[in-house]
Coordinates of C-alpha atoms in Angstrom, one line a residue:
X22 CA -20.1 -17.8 -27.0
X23 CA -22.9 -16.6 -29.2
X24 CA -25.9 -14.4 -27.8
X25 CA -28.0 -17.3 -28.2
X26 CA -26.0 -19.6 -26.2
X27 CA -25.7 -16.5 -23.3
X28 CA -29.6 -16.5 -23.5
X29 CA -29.4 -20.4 -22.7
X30 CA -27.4 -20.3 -20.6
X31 CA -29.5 -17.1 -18.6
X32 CA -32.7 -19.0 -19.0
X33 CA -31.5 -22.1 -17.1
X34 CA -30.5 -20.1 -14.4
X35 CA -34.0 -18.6 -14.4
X36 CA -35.3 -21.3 -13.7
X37 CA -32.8 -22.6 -11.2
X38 CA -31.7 -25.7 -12.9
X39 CA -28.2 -25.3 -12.3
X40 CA -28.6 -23.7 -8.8
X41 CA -28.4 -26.2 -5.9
X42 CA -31.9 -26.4 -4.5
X43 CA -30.5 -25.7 -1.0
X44 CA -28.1 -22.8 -1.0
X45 CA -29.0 -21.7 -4.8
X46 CA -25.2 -21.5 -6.1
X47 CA -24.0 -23.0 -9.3
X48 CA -23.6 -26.6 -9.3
X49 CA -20.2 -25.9 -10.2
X50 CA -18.6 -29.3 -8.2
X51 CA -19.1 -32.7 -8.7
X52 CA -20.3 -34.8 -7.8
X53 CA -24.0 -33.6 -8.1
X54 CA -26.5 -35.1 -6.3
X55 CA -30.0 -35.7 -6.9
X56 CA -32.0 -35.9 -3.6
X57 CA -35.8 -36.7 -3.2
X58 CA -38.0 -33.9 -2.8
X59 CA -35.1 -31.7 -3.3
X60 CA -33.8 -31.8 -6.3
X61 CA -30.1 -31.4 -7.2
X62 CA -27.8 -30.5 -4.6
X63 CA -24.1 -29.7 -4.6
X64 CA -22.3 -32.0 -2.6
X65 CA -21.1 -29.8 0.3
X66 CA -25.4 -29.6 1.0
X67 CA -25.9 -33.0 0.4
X68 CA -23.1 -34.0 3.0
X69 CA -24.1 -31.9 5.9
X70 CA -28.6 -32.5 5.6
X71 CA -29.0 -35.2 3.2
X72 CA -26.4 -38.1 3.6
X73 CA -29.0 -40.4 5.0
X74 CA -31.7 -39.3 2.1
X75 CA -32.6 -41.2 -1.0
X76 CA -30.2 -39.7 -3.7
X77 CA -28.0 -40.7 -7.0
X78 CA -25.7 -38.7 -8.4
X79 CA -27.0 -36.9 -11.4
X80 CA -24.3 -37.4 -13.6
X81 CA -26.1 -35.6 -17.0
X82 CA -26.3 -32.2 -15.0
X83 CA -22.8 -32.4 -14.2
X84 CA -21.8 -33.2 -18.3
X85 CA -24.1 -30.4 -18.8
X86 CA -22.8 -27.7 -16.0
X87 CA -19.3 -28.6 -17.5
X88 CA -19.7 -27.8 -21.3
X89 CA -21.9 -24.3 -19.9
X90 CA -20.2 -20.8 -20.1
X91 CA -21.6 -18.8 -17.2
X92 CA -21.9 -15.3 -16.8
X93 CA -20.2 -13.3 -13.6
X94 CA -22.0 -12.8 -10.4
X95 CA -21.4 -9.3 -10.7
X96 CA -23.0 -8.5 -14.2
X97 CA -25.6 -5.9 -12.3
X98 CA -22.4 -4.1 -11.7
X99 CA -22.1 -3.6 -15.3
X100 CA -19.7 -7.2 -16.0
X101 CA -20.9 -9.0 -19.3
X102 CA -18.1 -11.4 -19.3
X103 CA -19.1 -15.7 -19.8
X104 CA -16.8 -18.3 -19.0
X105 CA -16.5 -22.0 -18.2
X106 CA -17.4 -22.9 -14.7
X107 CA -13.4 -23.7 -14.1
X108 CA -12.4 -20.2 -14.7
X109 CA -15.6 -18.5 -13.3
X110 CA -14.1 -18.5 -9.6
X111 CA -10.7 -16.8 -10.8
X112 CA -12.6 -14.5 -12.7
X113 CA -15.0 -13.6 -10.3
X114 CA -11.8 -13.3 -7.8
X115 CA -10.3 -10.2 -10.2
X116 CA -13.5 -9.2 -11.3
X117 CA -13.4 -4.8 -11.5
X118 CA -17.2 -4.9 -11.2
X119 CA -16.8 -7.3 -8.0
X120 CA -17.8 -5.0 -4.6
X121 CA -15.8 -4.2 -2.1
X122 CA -16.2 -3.3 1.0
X123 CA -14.5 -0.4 3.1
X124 CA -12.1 -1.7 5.5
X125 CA -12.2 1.2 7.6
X126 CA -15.4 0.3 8.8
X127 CA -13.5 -0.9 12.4
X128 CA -11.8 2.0 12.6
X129 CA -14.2 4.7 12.0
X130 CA -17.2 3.0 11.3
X131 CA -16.6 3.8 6.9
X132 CA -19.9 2.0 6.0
X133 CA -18.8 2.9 2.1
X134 CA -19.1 -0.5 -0.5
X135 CA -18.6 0.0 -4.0
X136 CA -16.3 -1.5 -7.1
X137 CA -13.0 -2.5 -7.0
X138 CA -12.2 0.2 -9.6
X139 CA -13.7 3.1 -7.3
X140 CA -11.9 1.6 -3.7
X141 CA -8.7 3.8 -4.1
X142 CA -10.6 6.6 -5.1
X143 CA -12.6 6.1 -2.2
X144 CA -9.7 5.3 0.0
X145 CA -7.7 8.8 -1.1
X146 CA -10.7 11.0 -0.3
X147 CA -12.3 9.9 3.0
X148 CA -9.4 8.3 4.5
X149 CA -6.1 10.3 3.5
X150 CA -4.9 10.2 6.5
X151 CA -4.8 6.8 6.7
X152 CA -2.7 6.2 3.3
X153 CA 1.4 6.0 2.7
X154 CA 2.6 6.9 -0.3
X155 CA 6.3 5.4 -1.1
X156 CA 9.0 5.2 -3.3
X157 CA 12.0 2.3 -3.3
X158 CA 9.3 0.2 -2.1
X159 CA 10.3 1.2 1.4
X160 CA 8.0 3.0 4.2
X161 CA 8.0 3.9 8.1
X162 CA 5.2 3.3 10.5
X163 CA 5.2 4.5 13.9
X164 CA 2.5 2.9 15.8
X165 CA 1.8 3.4 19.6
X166 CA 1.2 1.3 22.0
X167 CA -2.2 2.9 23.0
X168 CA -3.3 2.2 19.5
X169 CA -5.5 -1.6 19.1
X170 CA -6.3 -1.4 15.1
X171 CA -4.0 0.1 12.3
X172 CA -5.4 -0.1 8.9
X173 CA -3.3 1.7 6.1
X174 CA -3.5 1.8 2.1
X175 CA 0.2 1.6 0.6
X176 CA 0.9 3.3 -2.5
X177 CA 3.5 3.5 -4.6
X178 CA 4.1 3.8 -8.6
X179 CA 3.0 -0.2 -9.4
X180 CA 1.4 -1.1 -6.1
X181 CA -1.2 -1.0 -3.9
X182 CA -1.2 -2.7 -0.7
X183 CA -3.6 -2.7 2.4
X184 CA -1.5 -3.6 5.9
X185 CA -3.7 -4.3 8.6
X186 CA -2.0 -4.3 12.4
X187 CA -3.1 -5.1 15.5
X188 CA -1.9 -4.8 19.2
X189 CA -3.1 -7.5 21.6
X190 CA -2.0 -6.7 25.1
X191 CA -3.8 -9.7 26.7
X192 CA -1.6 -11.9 24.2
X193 CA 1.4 -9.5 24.4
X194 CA 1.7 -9.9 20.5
X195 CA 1.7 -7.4 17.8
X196 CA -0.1 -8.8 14.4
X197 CA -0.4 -7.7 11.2
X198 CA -1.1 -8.7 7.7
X199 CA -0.2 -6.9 4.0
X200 CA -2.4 -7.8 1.8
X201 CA -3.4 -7.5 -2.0
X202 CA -6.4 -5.0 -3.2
X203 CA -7.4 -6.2 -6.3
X204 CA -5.7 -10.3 -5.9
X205 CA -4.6 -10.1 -9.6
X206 CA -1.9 -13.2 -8.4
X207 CA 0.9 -10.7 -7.5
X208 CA 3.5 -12.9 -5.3
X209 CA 5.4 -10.3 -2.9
X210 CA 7.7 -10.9 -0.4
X211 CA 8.5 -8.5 2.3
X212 CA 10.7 -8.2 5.3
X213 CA 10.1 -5.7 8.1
X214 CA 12.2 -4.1 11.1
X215 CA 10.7 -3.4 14.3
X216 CA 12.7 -1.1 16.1
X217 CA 12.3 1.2 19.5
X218 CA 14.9 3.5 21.6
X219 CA 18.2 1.4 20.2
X220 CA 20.2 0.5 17.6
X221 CA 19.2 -2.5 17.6
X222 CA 16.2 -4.0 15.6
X223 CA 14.1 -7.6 15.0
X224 CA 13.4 -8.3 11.6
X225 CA 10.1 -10.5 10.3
X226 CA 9.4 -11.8 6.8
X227 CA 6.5 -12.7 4.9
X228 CA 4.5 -12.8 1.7
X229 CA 1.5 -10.6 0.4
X230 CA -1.6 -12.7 1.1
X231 CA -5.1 -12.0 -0.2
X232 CA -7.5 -8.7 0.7
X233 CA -10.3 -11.2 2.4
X234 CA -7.8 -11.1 5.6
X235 CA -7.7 -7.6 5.8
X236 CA -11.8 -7.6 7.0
X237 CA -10.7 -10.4 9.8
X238 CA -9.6 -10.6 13.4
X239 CA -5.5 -10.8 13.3
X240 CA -4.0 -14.2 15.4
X241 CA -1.1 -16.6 14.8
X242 CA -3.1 -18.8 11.9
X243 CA -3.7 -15.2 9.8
X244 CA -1.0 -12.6 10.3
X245 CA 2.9 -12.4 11.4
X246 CA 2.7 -12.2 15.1
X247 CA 6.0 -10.3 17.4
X248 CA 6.5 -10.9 20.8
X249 CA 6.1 -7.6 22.6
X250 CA 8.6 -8.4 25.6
X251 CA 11.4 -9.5 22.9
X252 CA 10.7 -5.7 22.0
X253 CA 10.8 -4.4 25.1
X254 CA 13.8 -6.1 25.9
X255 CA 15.6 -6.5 22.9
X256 CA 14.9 -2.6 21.0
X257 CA 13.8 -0.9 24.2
X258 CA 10.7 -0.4 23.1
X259 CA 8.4 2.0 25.4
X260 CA 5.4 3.8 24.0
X261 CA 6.3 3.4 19.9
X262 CA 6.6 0.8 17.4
X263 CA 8.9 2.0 14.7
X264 CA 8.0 -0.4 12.0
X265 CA 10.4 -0.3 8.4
X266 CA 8.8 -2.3 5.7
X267 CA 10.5 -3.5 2.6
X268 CA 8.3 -4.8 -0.6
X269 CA 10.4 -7.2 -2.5
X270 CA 9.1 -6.8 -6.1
X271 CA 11.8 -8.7 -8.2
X272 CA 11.2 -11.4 -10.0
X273 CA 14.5 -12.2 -11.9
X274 CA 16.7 -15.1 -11.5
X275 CA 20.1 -13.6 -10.5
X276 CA 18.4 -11.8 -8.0
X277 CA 16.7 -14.4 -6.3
X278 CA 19.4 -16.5 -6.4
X279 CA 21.4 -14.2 -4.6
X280 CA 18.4 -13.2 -1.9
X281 CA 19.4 -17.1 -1.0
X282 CA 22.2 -16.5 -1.1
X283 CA 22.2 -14.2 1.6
X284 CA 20.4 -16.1 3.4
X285 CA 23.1 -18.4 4.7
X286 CA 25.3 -15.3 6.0
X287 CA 22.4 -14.2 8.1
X288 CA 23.6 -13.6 11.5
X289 CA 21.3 -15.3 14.0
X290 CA 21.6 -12.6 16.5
X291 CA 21.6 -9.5 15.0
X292 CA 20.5 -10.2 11.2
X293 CA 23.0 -8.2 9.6
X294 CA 24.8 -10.3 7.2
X295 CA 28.1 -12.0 8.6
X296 CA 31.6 -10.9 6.6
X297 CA 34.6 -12.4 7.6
X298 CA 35.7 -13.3 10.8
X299 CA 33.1 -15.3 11.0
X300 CA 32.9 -17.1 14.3
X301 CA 31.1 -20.5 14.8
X302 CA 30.1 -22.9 18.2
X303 CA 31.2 -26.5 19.0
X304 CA 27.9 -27.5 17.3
X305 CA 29.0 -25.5 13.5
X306 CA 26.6 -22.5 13.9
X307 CA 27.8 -19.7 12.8
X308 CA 28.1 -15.9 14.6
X309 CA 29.1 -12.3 13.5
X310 CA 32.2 -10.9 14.9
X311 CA 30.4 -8.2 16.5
X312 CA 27.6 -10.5 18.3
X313 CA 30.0 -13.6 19.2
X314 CA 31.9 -10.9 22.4
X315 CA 28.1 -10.1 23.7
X316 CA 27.5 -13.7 23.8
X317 CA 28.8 -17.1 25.9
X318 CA 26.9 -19.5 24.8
X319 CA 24.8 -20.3 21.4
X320 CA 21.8 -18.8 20.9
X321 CA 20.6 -21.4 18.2
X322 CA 21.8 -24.6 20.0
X323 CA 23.3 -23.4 24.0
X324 CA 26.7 -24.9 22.6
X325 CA 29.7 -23.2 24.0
X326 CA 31.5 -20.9 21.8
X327 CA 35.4 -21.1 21.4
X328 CA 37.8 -19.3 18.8
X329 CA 36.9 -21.6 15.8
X330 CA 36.0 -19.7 12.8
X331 CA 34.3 -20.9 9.4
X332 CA 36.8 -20.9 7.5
X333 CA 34.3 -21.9 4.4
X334 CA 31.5 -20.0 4.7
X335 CA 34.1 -17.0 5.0
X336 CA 35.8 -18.0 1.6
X337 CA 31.8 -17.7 0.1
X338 CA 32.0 -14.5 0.8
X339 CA 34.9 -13.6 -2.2
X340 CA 31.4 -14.3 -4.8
X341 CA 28.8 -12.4 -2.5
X342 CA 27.7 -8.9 -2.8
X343 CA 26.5 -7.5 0.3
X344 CA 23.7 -5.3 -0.2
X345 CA 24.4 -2.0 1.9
X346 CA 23.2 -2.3 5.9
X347 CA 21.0 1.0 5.1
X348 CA 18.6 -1.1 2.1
X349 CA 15.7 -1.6 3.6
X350 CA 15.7 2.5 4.1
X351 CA 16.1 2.7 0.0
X352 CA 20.1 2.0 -0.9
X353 CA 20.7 -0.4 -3.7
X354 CA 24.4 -0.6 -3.5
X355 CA 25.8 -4.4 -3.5
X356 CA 29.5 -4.5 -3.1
X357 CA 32.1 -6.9 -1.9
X358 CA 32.8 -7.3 2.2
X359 CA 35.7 -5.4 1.7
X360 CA 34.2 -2.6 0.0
X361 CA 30.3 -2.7 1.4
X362 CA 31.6 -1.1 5.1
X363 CA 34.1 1.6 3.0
X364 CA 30.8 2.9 1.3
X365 CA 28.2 2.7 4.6
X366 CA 30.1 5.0 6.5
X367 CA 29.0 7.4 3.2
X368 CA 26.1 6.3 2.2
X369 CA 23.5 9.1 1.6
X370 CA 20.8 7.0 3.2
X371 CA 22.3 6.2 6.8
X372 CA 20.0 7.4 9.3
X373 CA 20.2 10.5 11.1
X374 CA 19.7 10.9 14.9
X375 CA 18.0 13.6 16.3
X376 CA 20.9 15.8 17.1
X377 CA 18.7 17.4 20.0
X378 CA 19.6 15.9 23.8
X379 CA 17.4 12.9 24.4
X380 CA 15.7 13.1 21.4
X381 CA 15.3 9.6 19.9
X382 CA 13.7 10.6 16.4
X383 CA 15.8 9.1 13.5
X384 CA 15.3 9.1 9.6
X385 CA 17.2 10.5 6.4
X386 CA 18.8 14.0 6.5
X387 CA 15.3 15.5 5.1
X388 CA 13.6 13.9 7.7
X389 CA 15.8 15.3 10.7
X390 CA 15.6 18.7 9.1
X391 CA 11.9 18.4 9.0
X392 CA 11.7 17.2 12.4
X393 CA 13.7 19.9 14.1
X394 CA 12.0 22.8 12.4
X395 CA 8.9 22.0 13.6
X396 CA 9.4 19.9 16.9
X397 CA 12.8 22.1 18.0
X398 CA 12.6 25.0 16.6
X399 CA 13.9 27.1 20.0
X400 CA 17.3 25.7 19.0
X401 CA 17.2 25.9 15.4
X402 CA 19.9 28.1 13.6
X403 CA 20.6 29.6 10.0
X404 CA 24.2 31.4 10.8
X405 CA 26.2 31.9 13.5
X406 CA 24.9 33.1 17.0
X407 CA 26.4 36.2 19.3
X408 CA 25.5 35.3 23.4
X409 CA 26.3 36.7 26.2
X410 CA 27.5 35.0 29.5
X411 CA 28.9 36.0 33.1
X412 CA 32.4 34.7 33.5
X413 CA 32.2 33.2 36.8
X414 CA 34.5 31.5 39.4
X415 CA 35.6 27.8 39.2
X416 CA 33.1 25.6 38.6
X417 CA 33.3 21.7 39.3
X418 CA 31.2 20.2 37.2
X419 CA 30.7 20.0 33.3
X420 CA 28.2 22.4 32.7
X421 CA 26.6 23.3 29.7
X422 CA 25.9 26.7 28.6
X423 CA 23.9 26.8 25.4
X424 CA 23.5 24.3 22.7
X425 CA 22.6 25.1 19.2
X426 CA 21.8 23.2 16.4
X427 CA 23.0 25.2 12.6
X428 CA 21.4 24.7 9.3
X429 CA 23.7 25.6 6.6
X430 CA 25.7 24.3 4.0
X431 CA 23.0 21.5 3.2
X432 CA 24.4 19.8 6.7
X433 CA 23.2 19.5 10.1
X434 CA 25.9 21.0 12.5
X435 CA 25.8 20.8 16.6
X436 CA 27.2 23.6 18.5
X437 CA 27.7 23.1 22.1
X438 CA 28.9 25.5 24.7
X439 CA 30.1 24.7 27.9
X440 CA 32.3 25.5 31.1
X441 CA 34.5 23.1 32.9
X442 CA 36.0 24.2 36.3
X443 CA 37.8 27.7 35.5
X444 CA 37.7 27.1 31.6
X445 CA 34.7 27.8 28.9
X446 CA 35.1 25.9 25.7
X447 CA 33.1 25.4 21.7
X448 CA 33.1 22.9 19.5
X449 CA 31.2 22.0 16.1
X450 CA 30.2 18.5 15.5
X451 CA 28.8 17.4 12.1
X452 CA 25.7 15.0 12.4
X453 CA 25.7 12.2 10.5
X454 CA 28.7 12.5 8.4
X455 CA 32.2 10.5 9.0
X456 CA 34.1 11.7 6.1
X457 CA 33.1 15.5 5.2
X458 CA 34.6 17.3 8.5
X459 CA 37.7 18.5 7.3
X460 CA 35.5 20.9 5.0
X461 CA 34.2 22.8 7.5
X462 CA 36.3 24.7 10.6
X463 CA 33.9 26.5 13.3
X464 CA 35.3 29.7 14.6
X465 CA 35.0 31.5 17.9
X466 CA 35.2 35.1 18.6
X467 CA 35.7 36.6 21.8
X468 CA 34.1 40.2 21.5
X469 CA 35.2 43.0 24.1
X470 CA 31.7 44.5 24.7
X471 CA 33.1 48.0 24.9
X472 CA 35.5 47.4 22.3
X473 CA 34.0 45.6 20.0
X474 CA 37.4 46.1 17.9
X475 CA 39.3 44.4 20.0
X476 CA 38.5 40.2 19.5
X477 CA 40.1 36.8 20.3
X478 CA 39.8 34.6 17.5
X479 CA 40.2 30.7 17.6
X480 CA 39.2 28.4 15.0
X481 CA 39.6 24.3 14.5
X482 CA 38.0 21.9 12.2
X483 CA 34.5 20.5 12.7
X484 CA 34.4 17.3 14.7
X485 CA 32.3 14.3 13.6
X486 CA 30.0 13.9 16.8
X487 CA 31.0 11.9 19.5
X488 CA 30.0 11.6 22.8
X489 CA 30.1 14.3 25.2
X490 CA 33.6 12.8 27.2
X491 CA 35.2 12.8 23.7
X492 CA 34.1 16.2 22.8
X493 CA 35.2 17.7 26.0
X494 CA 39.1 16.6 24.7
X495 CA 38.6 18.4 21.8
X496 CA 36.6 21.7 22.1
X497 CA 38.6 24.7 21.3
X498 CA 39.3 26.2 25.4
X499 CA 39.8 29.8 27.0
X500 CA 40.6 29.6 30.8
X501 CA 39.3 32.5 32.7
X502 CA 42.0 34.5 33.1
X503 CA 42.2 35.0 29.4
X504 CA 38.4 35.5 29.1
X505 CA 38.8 38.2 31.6
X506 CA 40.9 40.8 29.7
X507 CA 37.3 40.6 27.4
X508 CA 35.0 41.0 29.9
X509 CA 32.6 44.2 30.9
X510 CA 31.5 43.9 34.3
X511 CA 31.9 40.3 34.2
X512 CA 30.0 39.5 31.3
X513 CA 31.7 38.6 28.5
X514 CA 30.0 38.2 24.4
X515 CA 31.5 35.7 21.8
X516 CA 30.5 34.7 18.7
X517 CA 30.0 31.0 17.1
X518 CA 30.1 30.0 12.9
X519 CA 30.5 27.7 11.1
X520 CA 32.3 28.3 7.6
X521 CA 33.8 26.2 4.9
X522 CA 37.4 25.1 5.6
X523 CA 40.2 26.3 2.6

């Protein structure tokens, strides 16, 4: 459009011709009505104070709204862009001149409101804390059950989200919403696991939604709502959320096809995907192998499960790739049934559990390394360890001495000493590996004090870990009366390693 037409077009509005006369937007509807005394309304004003008035509709202001290009609402933020009144509200919607407000204001009363182009900025320097930055599309977020309101920027390489969360107590609901910064028209799926002290996990899906619900009050018409007894219950959640989100970015055919795929091998119970046998109830749902002995009865329909199995849906599963069981924490392998369980037990991204007694911390090997340097550092090692213990009379119970926990070899090893009745025993388990132990053996020395010359020397592979009536079968053990040929006033000194196996 030509300056002159712009200066038309600026003049009208000057003069409010194409402004309804009640609430003074653009007439930008139809129909347009022309009331007595008024002037021209837009119909949503005419409707709720004038319906009963003396009006017609003022069909030559609507020709002549429609064939008007209109300039931006936000041109005093520096916008000079005109367009038709049918793509002024989508402009307007991705306009970088448009203001935005701080959402942070409900948190920690941010009262900062500026362009869409300076938000991030914004966002990065007041509130850093408040922003996850992640790759894979994948990110963790523990949130506590004394927390009300979480509100955090996501960032990764081609995104920026906002997720809003909310805990209602009086409902007994978690809610939250992800939602779009600049709504450019981005579609994005995402899937999230909620998980607490178990393996076990409930899953939710949903789709980015625009960044006006972010400023809003979370309930069941806005925002994914989970039950927080199901948590309680179901993940053994107590006083943390641990919340893994997975943005779906892909737009290609083949790989949505196959996300629908998928979709039908779902298991109802658990989530994972079902691979052959798979199980199904008088009614013809279907059940994982691993959920149908832990139930009796349907969870879908209450019918009564039997030994039938699905014998079709198993023979889909000779086309399917099953995407790893560790994708939503960043693994992209897809391989057949047979193969997909063959490479999870090696995966590089299978979580790690805090190695440390009661500890319920998991995450990637990083992570766990992280974690015990700065949460358990007391029982942090780099290299073997020399003690010192008195070699005492029978003991009952299974007691245990000293535990350590080695970082070498880029692997996370457990050491454990312990006495049982009139023997003391080692061991080395490996965290987190299932096929790497036969590269490692620990070795235990048994160190005359006085002597130190004279040893006892006993070595074995590294175990996978286990649990503790499994390891107890397979430490390396010296009774008492062998211990005591080493000992100094009844103390006797050993030392634990770990070293590479030949």
């Amino acid at each position: 459009m030509s300056n002159t037409s712009n200066s038309v077009v600026d003049t009208l509005l000057k003069k409010n011709i194409l402004q309804c006369g009640l609430c003074k937007k653009l007439l930008l509807s139809t129909p347009v009505m022309l009331v007595e005394e008024v002037g021209n309304t837009c119909i949503s004003c005419f409707r709720e104070n004038f319906i009963n008035s003396k009006s017609l509709q003022n069909t030559a202001i609507e020709e002549l709204v429609s064939s008007l290009n209109y300039p931006c609402r936000y041109r005093e933020n520096g916008c000079e862009y005109y367009c038709s009144s049918s793509d002024l509200l989508y402009h307007e919607d991705i306009c970088i001149f448009r203001s935005k407000r701080c959402p942070m204001w409900s948190v920690c009363n941010c009262t900062w409101e500026g362009f869409l182009t300076e938000f991030v900025g914004h966002f990065l320097n007041y509130h850093g804390e408040h922003v996850i930055k992640f790759d894979c599309n994948l990110f963790y977020l523990d949130v506590s059950m004394a927390e009300e309101e979480v509100i955090k920027l996501l960032v990764t390489k081609n995104i920026i989200l906002l997720l809003k969360m909310q805990l209602s107590i009086e409902k007994n609901k978690l809610y939250y919403v992800v939602c779009h910064v600049k709504d450019d028209g981005t579609t994005y799926d995402y899937s999230v696991k909620h998980k607490g002290n178990s393996d076990s996990y409930i899953k939710t899906r949903s789709t980015v939604v625009e960044s006006k619900y972010i400023y809003r009050d979370l309930d069941e018409s806005i925002a994914v709502s989970v039950d927080l007894l199901s948590l309680q219950q179901t993940v053994k959640v107590a006083n943390r959320i641990t919340n893994i989100f997975k943005i779906k970015t892909f737009d290609a055919p083949a790989h949505y096809l196959e996300e629908r795929m998928l979709q039908f091998f779902e298991c109802p119970v658990c989530k994972s995907f079902m691979k052959p046998p798979i199980y199904q109830c008088q009614s013809g749902h279907s059940i994982c192998n691993s959920c149908k002995p832990r139930l009796e009865k349907c969870p879908t329909c209450r019918a009564p499960f039997g030994m039938t199995r699905n014998y079709s849906l198993e023979g889909l599963t000779v086309g399917v790739s099953y995407p790893c069981t560790f994708h939503d924490l960043g693994c992209m392998m897809s391989l057949s049934p047979a193969d997909i369980a063959k490479h999870e037990a090696v995966c590089p991204y299978k979580p790690y559990n805090c190695p440390v007694h009661l500890c319920t911390m998991t995450g990637s090997q990083d992570v766990i390394v992280t974690h015990l340097q700065e949460f358990h550092s007391e029982h942090v090692i780099f290299e073997g360890y020399t003690e010192t213990f008195r070699l005492e009379a029978y003991h009952p119970l299974n007691q245990i001495v000293d535990r350590k926990i080695l970082l070498a070899y880029d692997h996370i090893f457990r050491l454990t000493c312990r006495r049982w009745g009139d023997s003391y025993m080692w061991a080395s388990e490996i965290i987190g590996v299932q096929n790497d132990t036969k590269s490692f053996v620990y070795e235990v020395s048994i160190i005359d004090i006085k002597k130190p010359e004279k040893r006892l020397i006993r070595t074995d592979y590294c175990l996978k870990e286990m649990i503790e009536d499994e390891l107890l079968k397979k430490c390396v053990a010296l009774p008492n009366r062998i211990l005591s040929s080493y000992s100094n006033n009844g103390m006797v000194q050993f030392h634990f390693r770990v070293k590479k196996g030949m």
